[in-house]
């Protein structure tokens, strides 16, 4: 690896994070801005072309992104919405693969059907990272967001397995329906087994370590271990990482508070770098891919690209609405009590949410990495036909869906009026109830230990516990009344100002050497924890 190449690899994450931060500052969609900036940089003559290595995406970027999403996913929510998630992540991907394959073969007769199915498998999985971030920011009903998250966790496993089967057929292997089904089931089951074994083996060890730094460090490594192990034995690494994350995330409440805080900080930074890099790399592939399709005219390439885009969008709309109405799973899952109160016709509510879910089917870097990993030759040594065209069509659909659908999804959500406004109030009162339950449990335990403690300490702990419950109740009432009052906000701002003054005073003590650095860090950490609590509240 040359110094120039290494500098480019380090420069992309650096500038990607900077651009993402600027986009947030301007209240713009970070993923879309990064894609556009990547395209502009790709066109610039003084910037060297960067050919994206599929192994870099599938083995370096994908495992940690999947793991973090799985850790943050609610297992009870997955159980509640399993039918809708199964439809979107398995059935919809396979339907899109078949429809896109047959349609593109009819449109481009010289493209073999097996290669057309490779294209269909590449375009099958939506990349829901941008859609989920937009949905959460604009306040879609939680169940809708949960379903989109669940789809994003499992659809890559379906698509990559279908992709491998399609590539094997295009390379010259004889693949029957039963053979394809057997490979699909074996890949999924094997990935689940490896992820579950690693998770159950590591779970008791991490709770006995009680070493937050080591636990967080190992959590960064485990997704790669599971993914590479699964892929080495030819099963689904995606399923392995997802199961690992779901299991460990569901049981992380047993970890120490320091481990949870450190994990959150470490993974927030890590995922910020990875997500920003992913979207920038998509834009950077424009010129390298265009360079390989110069034997087709621009008009024909654009026509094929628009056709592929239309097929993918139509397949998602048709599939979501068909499965939604025939199975009644999506329609039922998207009916939340809050939405029912806001609309008189339940069917209209479901249709609006189904439309949003249909329009949220943006494609992303996994599709592009799969296309770039298509082998150059068949098993007989002959060039694999239309490989470059498949890669161009994939990039065209990825860019078009990210830019067009990504830009229009926020106004669409607002236009349809499907925000879950009432959920914030319900969450506030649920928070109040949970704090009350926790306070009661704490006071009961305090009564058991009271005889062994000095009276002042007992009184202080009792007052602190009761104060937390009262504070949660005041917060819930403020949210129900339309938000915290101006007086409450003024008090909060005053406390932040006090914390700034306290930090400055402690810093002065350190600079004048009245306290050492160790004492300074301990005091600063306590002040940071208090401000973190204010921010979290």
XYZ file of C-alpha atoms in Angstrom:
537
model
C 0.000 0.000 0.000
C 1.514 3.331 -1.079
C 1.694 6.384 1.159
C -0.685 8.219 -1.203
C -3.236 5.412 -0.995
C -2.975 5.268 2.802
C -3.362 9.049 3.049
C -6.494 8.840 0.898
C -7.988 6.110 3.088
C -7.387 8.198 6.211
C -8.513 11.414 4.552
C -11.912 10.057 3.519
C -13.096 9.299 7.095
C -11.676 12.602 8.361
C -13.386 14.820 5.802
C -16.527 12.667 5.911
C -16.943 13.300 9.642
C -16.307 17.038 9.132
C -18.909 17.247 6.352
C -21.396 15.238 8.416
C -20.947 17.618 11.362
C -21.465 20.648 9.117
C -24.615 19.076 7.675
C -26.044 18.596 11.169
C -25.140 22.179 12.014
C -27.137 23.347 8.976
C -29.995 20.911 9.736
C -29.367 18.959 6.522
C -29.390 15.215 5.942
C -25.819 14.069 6.537
C -25.983 10.947 4.316
C -27.303 12.894 1.327
C -24.778 15.692 1.706
C -21.953 13.152 1.925
C -23.110 11.373 -1.225
C -23.252 14.641 -3.159
C -19.853 15.747 -1.855
C -18.444 12.349 -2.817
C -19.751 12.766 -6.368
C -18.219 16.246 -6.640
C -14.872 14.998 -5.328
C -15.000 12.026 -7.703
C -15.431 14.365 -10.669
C -12.589 16.678 -9.588
C -9.599 16.089 -11.920
C -6.958 16.576 -9.214
C -8.393 13.825 -6.961
C -7.200 10.261 -7.736
C -9.840 7.650 -8.474
C -10.612 5.242 -5.659
C -11.882 1.805 -6.571
C -13.954 0.610 -3.622
C -12.871 -2.822 -2.434
C -15.918 -4.974 -1.647
C -13.992 -6.746 1.108
C -13.501 -3.384 2.824
C -17.263 -2.827 2.943
C -18.368 -6.361 3.767
C -15.665 -7.202 6.321
C -14.692 -3.823 7.798
C -17.711 -1.495 7.554
C -20.704 -3.838 7.652
C -20.073 -5.951 10.826
C -19.783 -3.067 13.337
C -22.701 -1.158 11.801
C -24.915 -4.241 12.001
C -23.749 -5.040 15.537
C -24.477 -1.550 16.858
C -27.931 -1.523 15.248
C -28.681 -4.955 16.735
C -27.506 -3.957 20.220
C -29.804 -0.921 20.154
C -32.792 -2.947 18.877
C -35.523 -4.072 21.246
C -35.921 -7.843 21.248
C -39.551 -7.611 22.529
C -40.272 -5.211 19.656
C -38.879 -7.730 17.174
C -41.164 -10.404 18.627
C -44.180 -8.098 18.382
C -43.445 -7.170 14.761
C -41.905 -10.409 13.522
C -44.434 -10.995 10.733
C -43.981 -7.556 9.168
C -40.189 -7.747 9.523
C -40.126 -11.227 7.965
C -42.169 -9.991 5.012
C -39.907 -7.000 4.373
C -36.531 -8.601 5.051
C -37.049 -11.963 3.349
C -40.100 -12.068 1.090
C -39.677 -8.537 -0.277
C -35.987 -9.033 -1.046
C -36.651 -12.291 -2.898
C -39.620 -10.823 -4.789
C -37.524 -7.811 -5.841
C -34.708 -10.112 -6.942
C -37.019 -12.158 -9.177
C -38.979 -9.226 -10.615
C -35.916 -7.126 -11.333
C -34.129 -10.114 -12.850
C -36.933 -11.069 -15.245
C -37.710 -7.448 -16.160
C -34.110 -6.449 -16.916
C -33.600 -9.625 -18.954
C -36.631 -8.719 -21.077
C -35.419 -5.134 -21.443
C -31.837 -6.145 -22.269
C -32.137 -9.480 -24.152
C -28.345 -9.829 -24.518
C -28.032 -9.929 -20.723
C -28.229 -13.594 -19.629
C -31.034 -14.383 -17.202
C -28.552 -15.588 -14.582
C -26.702 -12.242 -14.739
C -30.029 -10.398 -14.555
C -30.783 -12.306 -11.356
C -27.394 -11.196 -10.007
C -28.502 -7.613 -10.652
C -31.836 -8.320 -8.973
C -30.131 -9.744 -5.878
C -27.795 -6.754 -5.711
C -30.731 -4.324 -5.837
C -32.882 -6.353 -3.446
C -31.955 -4.991 0.023
C -32.829 -1.404 0.974
C -30.247 0.441 3.020
C -32.325 1.748 5.893
C -29.622 3.764 7.704
C -30.674 7.075 6.147
C -34.388 6.208 6.254
C -34.243 5.285 9.950
C -32.384 8.452 10.910
C -34.944 10.573 9.060
C -37.874 8.629 10.495
C -36.619 9.013 14.072
C -35.834 12.696 13.626
C -39.281 13.454 12.240
C -41.112 11.329 14.812
C -42.744 8.483 12.917
C -44.705 6.089 15.149
C -42.289 3.928 17.083
C -43.685 0.685 15.716
C -43.089 1.862 12.168
C -39.495 2.752 13.016
C -39.041 -0.603 14.769
C -40.170 -2.422 11.641
C -37.772 -0.424 9.451
C -34.939 -1.203 11.888
C -35.807 -4.898 11.881
C -35.873 -4.921 8.101
C -32.430 -3.333 7.989
C -31.006 -5.966 10.327
C -32.084 -9.016 8.358
C -32.493 -8.032 4.706
C -28.739 -7.969 4.008
C -28.489 -11.621 5.033
C -31.254 -12.553 2.587
C -29.822 -10.492 -0.247
C -26.204 -11.598 0.127
C -27.241 -15.256 0.249
C -29.393 -14.819 -2.862
C -26.503 -12.940 -4.477
C -24.074 -15.810 -3.907
C -26.518 -18.299 -5.405
C -27.109 -16.058 -8.442
C -23.364 -15.526 -8.962
C -22.778 -19.276 -8.808
C -25.384 -19.774 -11.535
C -23.938 -16.956 -13.660
C -20.443 -18.439 -13.302
C -21.617 -21.726 -14.775
C -22.805 -23.884 -11.877
C -26.064 -25.783 -12.143
C -28.347 -24.476 -9.410
C -31.790 -26.035 -8.937
C -34.611 -24.600 -6.830
C -34.079 -27.171 -4.067
C -30.336 -26.554 -4.128
C -30.893 -22.799 -3.796
C -33.372 -23.306 -0.966
C -30.985 -25.631 0.845
C -28.110 -23.152 0.566
C -30.341 -20.350 1.823
C -31.502 -22.273 4.889
C -28.015 -23.603 5.654
C -26.460 -20.133 5.430
C -29.052 -18.585 7.736
C -29.015 -21.441 10.270
C -25.225 -21.596 10.339
C -24.904 -17.862 10.910
C -27.485 -17.952 13.707
C -25.651 -20.855 15.378
C -22.241 -19.174 15.290
C -23.616 -15.867 16.570
C -25.518 -17.568 19.387
C -22.561 -19.716 20.476
C -20.168 -16.750 20.625
C -22.736 -14.588 22.426
C -23.532 -17.204 25.060
C -19.846 -17.951 25.581
C -18.844 -14.299 25.987
C -21.851 -13.161 28.049
C -20.884 -14.818 31.392
C -17.232 -13.910 30.902
C -17.847 -10.184 30.464
C -19.909 -9.964 33.655
C -17.132 -11.608 35.685
C -14.414 -9.360 34.249
C -15.769 -6.084 35.668
C -13.213 -4.268 33.529
C -15.022 -1.626 31.438
C -12.058 -0.854 29.184
C -11.406 -4.493 28.325
C -15.118 -5.200 27.831
C -15.521 -2.260 25.447
C -12.369 -3.206 23.549
C -13.580 -6.779 23.086
C -17.023 -5.545 22.007
C -15.267 -3.763 19.122
C -13.554 -6.974 18.046
C -16.325 -9.570 18.460
C -18.445 -8.526 15.431
C -15.441 -9.034 13.148
C -14.641 -12.386 14.747
C -18.193 -13.660 14.247
C -18.523 -12.316 10.705
C -15.180 -13.638 9.456
C -15.691 -17.022 11.159
C -19.130 -17.443 9.614
C -17.962 -16.420 6.152
C -14.973 -18.759 6.416
C -17.323 -21.742 6.786
C -19.634 -20.372 4.044
C -22.594 -19.361 6.190
C -24.160 -15.954 6.761
C -21.870 -13.620 8.642
C -24.648 -11.023 8.694
C -26.973 -13.326 10.640
C -24.178 -14.195 13.034
C -23.440 -10.540 13.854
C -27.138 -9.677 14.202
C -27.769 -12.542 16.645
C -24.642 -11.599 18.602
C -25.810 -7.995 18.926
C -29.393 -8.848 19.812
C -28.370 -11.271 22.559
C -25.704 -9.087 24.156
C -27.782 -5.927 23.810
C -30.782 -7.553 25.468
C -28.644 -8.567 28.458
C -26.406 -5.511 28.789
C -28.470 -4.286 31.726
C -26.461 -6.775 33.807
C -23.218 -4.971 32.974
C -21.795 -2.288 35.223
C -22.782 1.347 34.706
C -19.209 2.243 33.721
C -19.218 -0.391 30.982
C -22.503 0.860 29.567
C -21.351 4.487 29.592
C -18.017 3.642 28.015
C -19.638 1.380 25.405
C -22.045 4.137 24.435
C -19.261 6.683 24.016
C -16.936 4.345 22.115
C -19.590 3.033 19.755
C -21.076 6.475 19.111
C -17.707 7.692 17.864
C -16.934 4.503 15.931
C -20.291 4.399 14.155
C -20.122 8.123 13.394
C -16.866 7.537 11.502
C -18.123 4.434 9.708
C -21.492 5.830 8.618
C -19.944 9.045 7.329
C -17.320 7.060 5.420
C -19.922 4.734 3.898
C -21.950 7.482 2.254
C -18.889 9.373 1.045
C -17.514 6.204 -0.595
C -20.775 5.745 -2.518
C -20.342 9.115 -4.225
C -16.652 8.491 -4.878
C -17.467 5.473 -7.093
C -19.046 7.537 -9.881
C -16.001 8.039 -12.094
C -14.377 4.590 -11.554
C -17.613 2.854 -12.590
C -18.340 5.210 -15.507
C -14.829 4.495 -16.775
C -15.738 0.828 -17.332
C -18.985 1.326 -19.280
C -17.718 3.475 -22.138
C -18.886 0.919 -24.724
C -22.514 1.870 -24.054
C -23.925 5.233 -25.097
C -24.933 7.712 -22.389
C -28.559 7.671 -23.531
C -28.794 3.902 -23.328
C -27.133 3.799 -19.911
C -29.509 6.425 -18.506
C -32.486 4.611 -20.019
C -31.444 1.299 -18.500
C -30.786 3.027 -15.168
C -34.217 4.674 -15.079
C -35.829 1.355 -15.959
C -33.999 -0.427 -13.136
C -34.949 2.373 -10.730
C -38.600 2.186 -11.743
C -38.668 -1.598 -11.344
C -37.127 -1.465 -7.861
C -39.467 1.279 -6.638
C -42.532 -0.387 -8.178
C -41.562 -3.766 -6.711
C -41.331 -2.294 -3.221
C -44.635 -0.464 -3.480
C -46.375 -3.491 -4.945
C -44.861 -5.876 -2.441
C -45.506 -3.738 0.641
C -49.132 -3.081 -0.273
C -49.784 -6.657 -1.423
C -48.324 -8.296 1.661
C -49.834 -5.585 3.836
C -53.368 -6.241 2.681
C -53.280 -9.965 1.985
C -51.490 -10.895 5.204
C -52.860 -7.933 7.216
C -49.543 -7.962 9.080
C -48.211 -4.575 8.045
C -51.596 -2.905 8.252
C -52.183 -4.284 11.736
C -48.693 -3.515 13.010
C -48.833 0.094 11.898
C -52.066 0.797 13.808
C -50.969 2.425 17.028
C -53.489 3.792 19.551
C -52.049 7.265 19.150
C -52.540 7.245 15.390
C -56.074 5.871 15.735
C -56.975 8.801 17.953
C -55.730 11.288 15.380
C -57.538 9.822 12.384
C -61.085 8.604 12.052
C -60.477 6.045 9.330
C -58.052 3.338 10.361
C -57.630 2.168 6.790
C -56.474 5.628 5.729
C -53.921 5.665 8.530
C -52.482 2.317 7.493
C -52.290 3.404 3.861
C -50.326 6.513 4.747
C -47.827 4.578 6.791
C -47.564 1.875 4.129
C -46.777 4.605 1.606
C -43.990 5.980 3.810
C -42.511 2.499 4.318
C -42.673 1.891 0.569
C -40.909 5.157 -0.210
C -38.221 4.477 2.403
C -36.633 1.705 0.301
C -33.347 3.445 -0.458
C -30.402 1.350 -1.634
C -26.906 1.744 -0.212
C -23.339 0.611 0.104
C -24.069 -3.114 0.598
C -25.649 -3.249 -2.863
C -22.659 -1.439 -4.324
C -20.130 -3.691 -2.583
C -21.947 -6.806 -3.790
C -21.908 -5.508 -7.374
C -18.195 -4.740 -7.186
C -17.490 -8.269 -5.896
C -18.958 -9.960 -8.999
C -16.229 -12.194 -10.462
C -14.583 -11.084 -13.697
C -14.735 -14.509 -15.341
C -16.934 -17.586 -15.299
C -15.766 -20.996 -14.115
C -14.647 -21.784 -17.658
C -12.387 -18.719 -17.785
C -14.566 -16.652 -20.123
C -15.455 -13.042 -19.224
C -18.667 -12.835 -17.213
C -21.074 -10.973 -19.509
C -22.370 -7.479 -18.669
C -20.520 -7.286 -15.366
C -19.713 -3.585 -15.845
C -23.318 -2.825 -16.806
C -24.586 -4.462 -13.605
C -22.199 -2.308 -11.584
C -23.312 0.880 -13.338
C -27.004 0.106 -12.888
C -26.395 -0.609 -9.214
C -24.627 2.719 -8.703
C -27.370 4.534 -10.656
C -30.128 3.068 -8.490
C -28.186 3.667 -5.255
C -27.524 7.328 -6.074
C -31.039 7.948 -7.402
C -32.802 6.421 -4.411
C -30.539 8.080 -1.840
C -30.864 11.522 -3.405
C -34.451 11.517 -4.702
C -36.142 9.472 -1.994
C -33.863 10.786 0.725
C -34.674 14.406 -0.122
C -38.410 13.832 -0.453
C -38.974 11.528 2.526
C -38.997 14.282 5.218
C -41.569 16.498 3.431
C -43.589 13.391 2.589
C -43.792 12.404 6.267
C -44.857 15.921 7.198
C -47.358 16.113 4.334
C -49.046 12.854 5.277
C -49.144 13.880 8.929
C -48.068 10.546 10.369
C -45.855 11.865 13.177
C -46.487 10.204 16.524
C -47.039 13.383 18.506
C -48.773 11.685 21.431
C -45.994 9.140 22.012
C -43.772 11.694 23.761
C -46.441 12.308 26.414
C -47.033 8.575 26.904
C -43.277 8.031 27.243
C -43.024 10.801 29.840
C -45.680 9.222 32.069
C -44.161 5.761 31.534
C -40.823 7.209 32.622
C -42.497 8.693 35.678
C -44.052 5.326 36.577
C -40.767 3.468 36.094
C -38.915 5.946 38.310
C -41.595 5.511 40.965
C -41.253 1.747 40.845
C -37.468 2.018 41.043
C -37.730 4.418 43.999
C -40.063 2.047 45.865
C -37.640 -0.839 45.350
C -34.741 1.292 46.529
C -36.574 2.437 49.668
C -37.551 -1.146 50.476
C -33.930 -2.221 50.261
C -32.908 0.779 52.383
C -35.286 -0.358 55.146
C -33.560 -3.745 55.168
C -30.142 -2.104 55.560
C -31.165 0.772 57.849
C -29.919 -0.771 61.088
C -26.356 -1.074 59.791
C -26.118 2.543 58.572
C -25.738 5.860 60.409
C -28.927 7.909 60.664
C -27.723 10.909 58.614
C -26.792 8.633 55.699
C -30.209 6.915 55.804
C -32.047 10.241 55.764
C -29.903 11.551 52.916
C -30.421 8.451 50.754
C -34.159 8.476 51.410
C -34.418 12.152 50.425
C -32.420 11.603 47.239
C -34.605 8.675 46.206
C -37.850 10.554 46.844
C -36.465 13.606 45.036
C -35.814 11.589 41.885
C -39.408 10.362 41.841
C -40.788 13.874 42.364
C -38.559 15.231 39.621
C -39.783 12.568 37.169
C -43.391 13.425 38.007
C -42.801 17.150 37.392
C -41.171 16.317 34.061
C -44.133 14.179 32.957
C -46.582 16.938 33.839
C -44.542 19.494 31.936
C -44.483 17.319 28.791
C -48.247 16.714 29.045
C -48.770 20.470 29.263
C -46.930 21.013 25.996
C -43.315 20.953 27.084
C -41.189 22.166 29.990
C -42.104 25.620 31.206
C -39.937 28.654 30.552
C -39.129 28.730 34.258
C -37.938 25.122 34.224
C -35.789 25.801 31.180
C -34.322 28.855 32.873
C -33.440 26.770 35.920
C -31.788 24.164 33.707
C -29.771 26.781 31.848
C -28.747 28.302 35.170
C -27.504 24.903 36.388
C -25.464 24.486 33.209
C -23.962 27.919 33.728
C -23.119 26.929 37.310
C -21.406 23.779 36.047
C -19.307 25.866 33.645
C -18.265 28.106 36.515
C -17.428 25.078 38.669
C -15.280 23.616 35.897
C -13.435 26.899 35.500
C -12.779 27.051 39.247
C -11.469 23.480 39.328
C -9.312 24.157 36.273
C -7.809 27.172 38.087
C -7.010 24.948 41.062
C -5.225 22.519 38.765
C -3.309 25.254 36.930
C -2.130 26.752 40.220
C -1.182 23.220 41.371
C -3.458 23.364 44.416
C -4.782 19.993 43.282
C -3.097 17.351 41.165
C -4.298 16.040 37.813
C -5.850 12.921 39.331
C -8.068 14.931 41.663
C -8.889 17.303 38.813
C -10.035 14.433 36.558
C -12.199 12.917 39.310
C -13.974 16.197 40.047
C -14.383 16.951 36.338
C -15.864 13.514 35.767
C -18.479 14.122 38.468
C -19.448 17.456 36.924
C -19.623 15.840 33.469
C -21.897 13.098 34.794
C -24.260 15.704 36.221
C -24.411 17.589 32.921
C -24.891 14.309 31.055
C -27.873 13.638 33.293
C -29.309 17.075 32.491
C -28.824 16.454 28.765
C -30.358 12.977 28.937
C -33.380 14.287 30.826
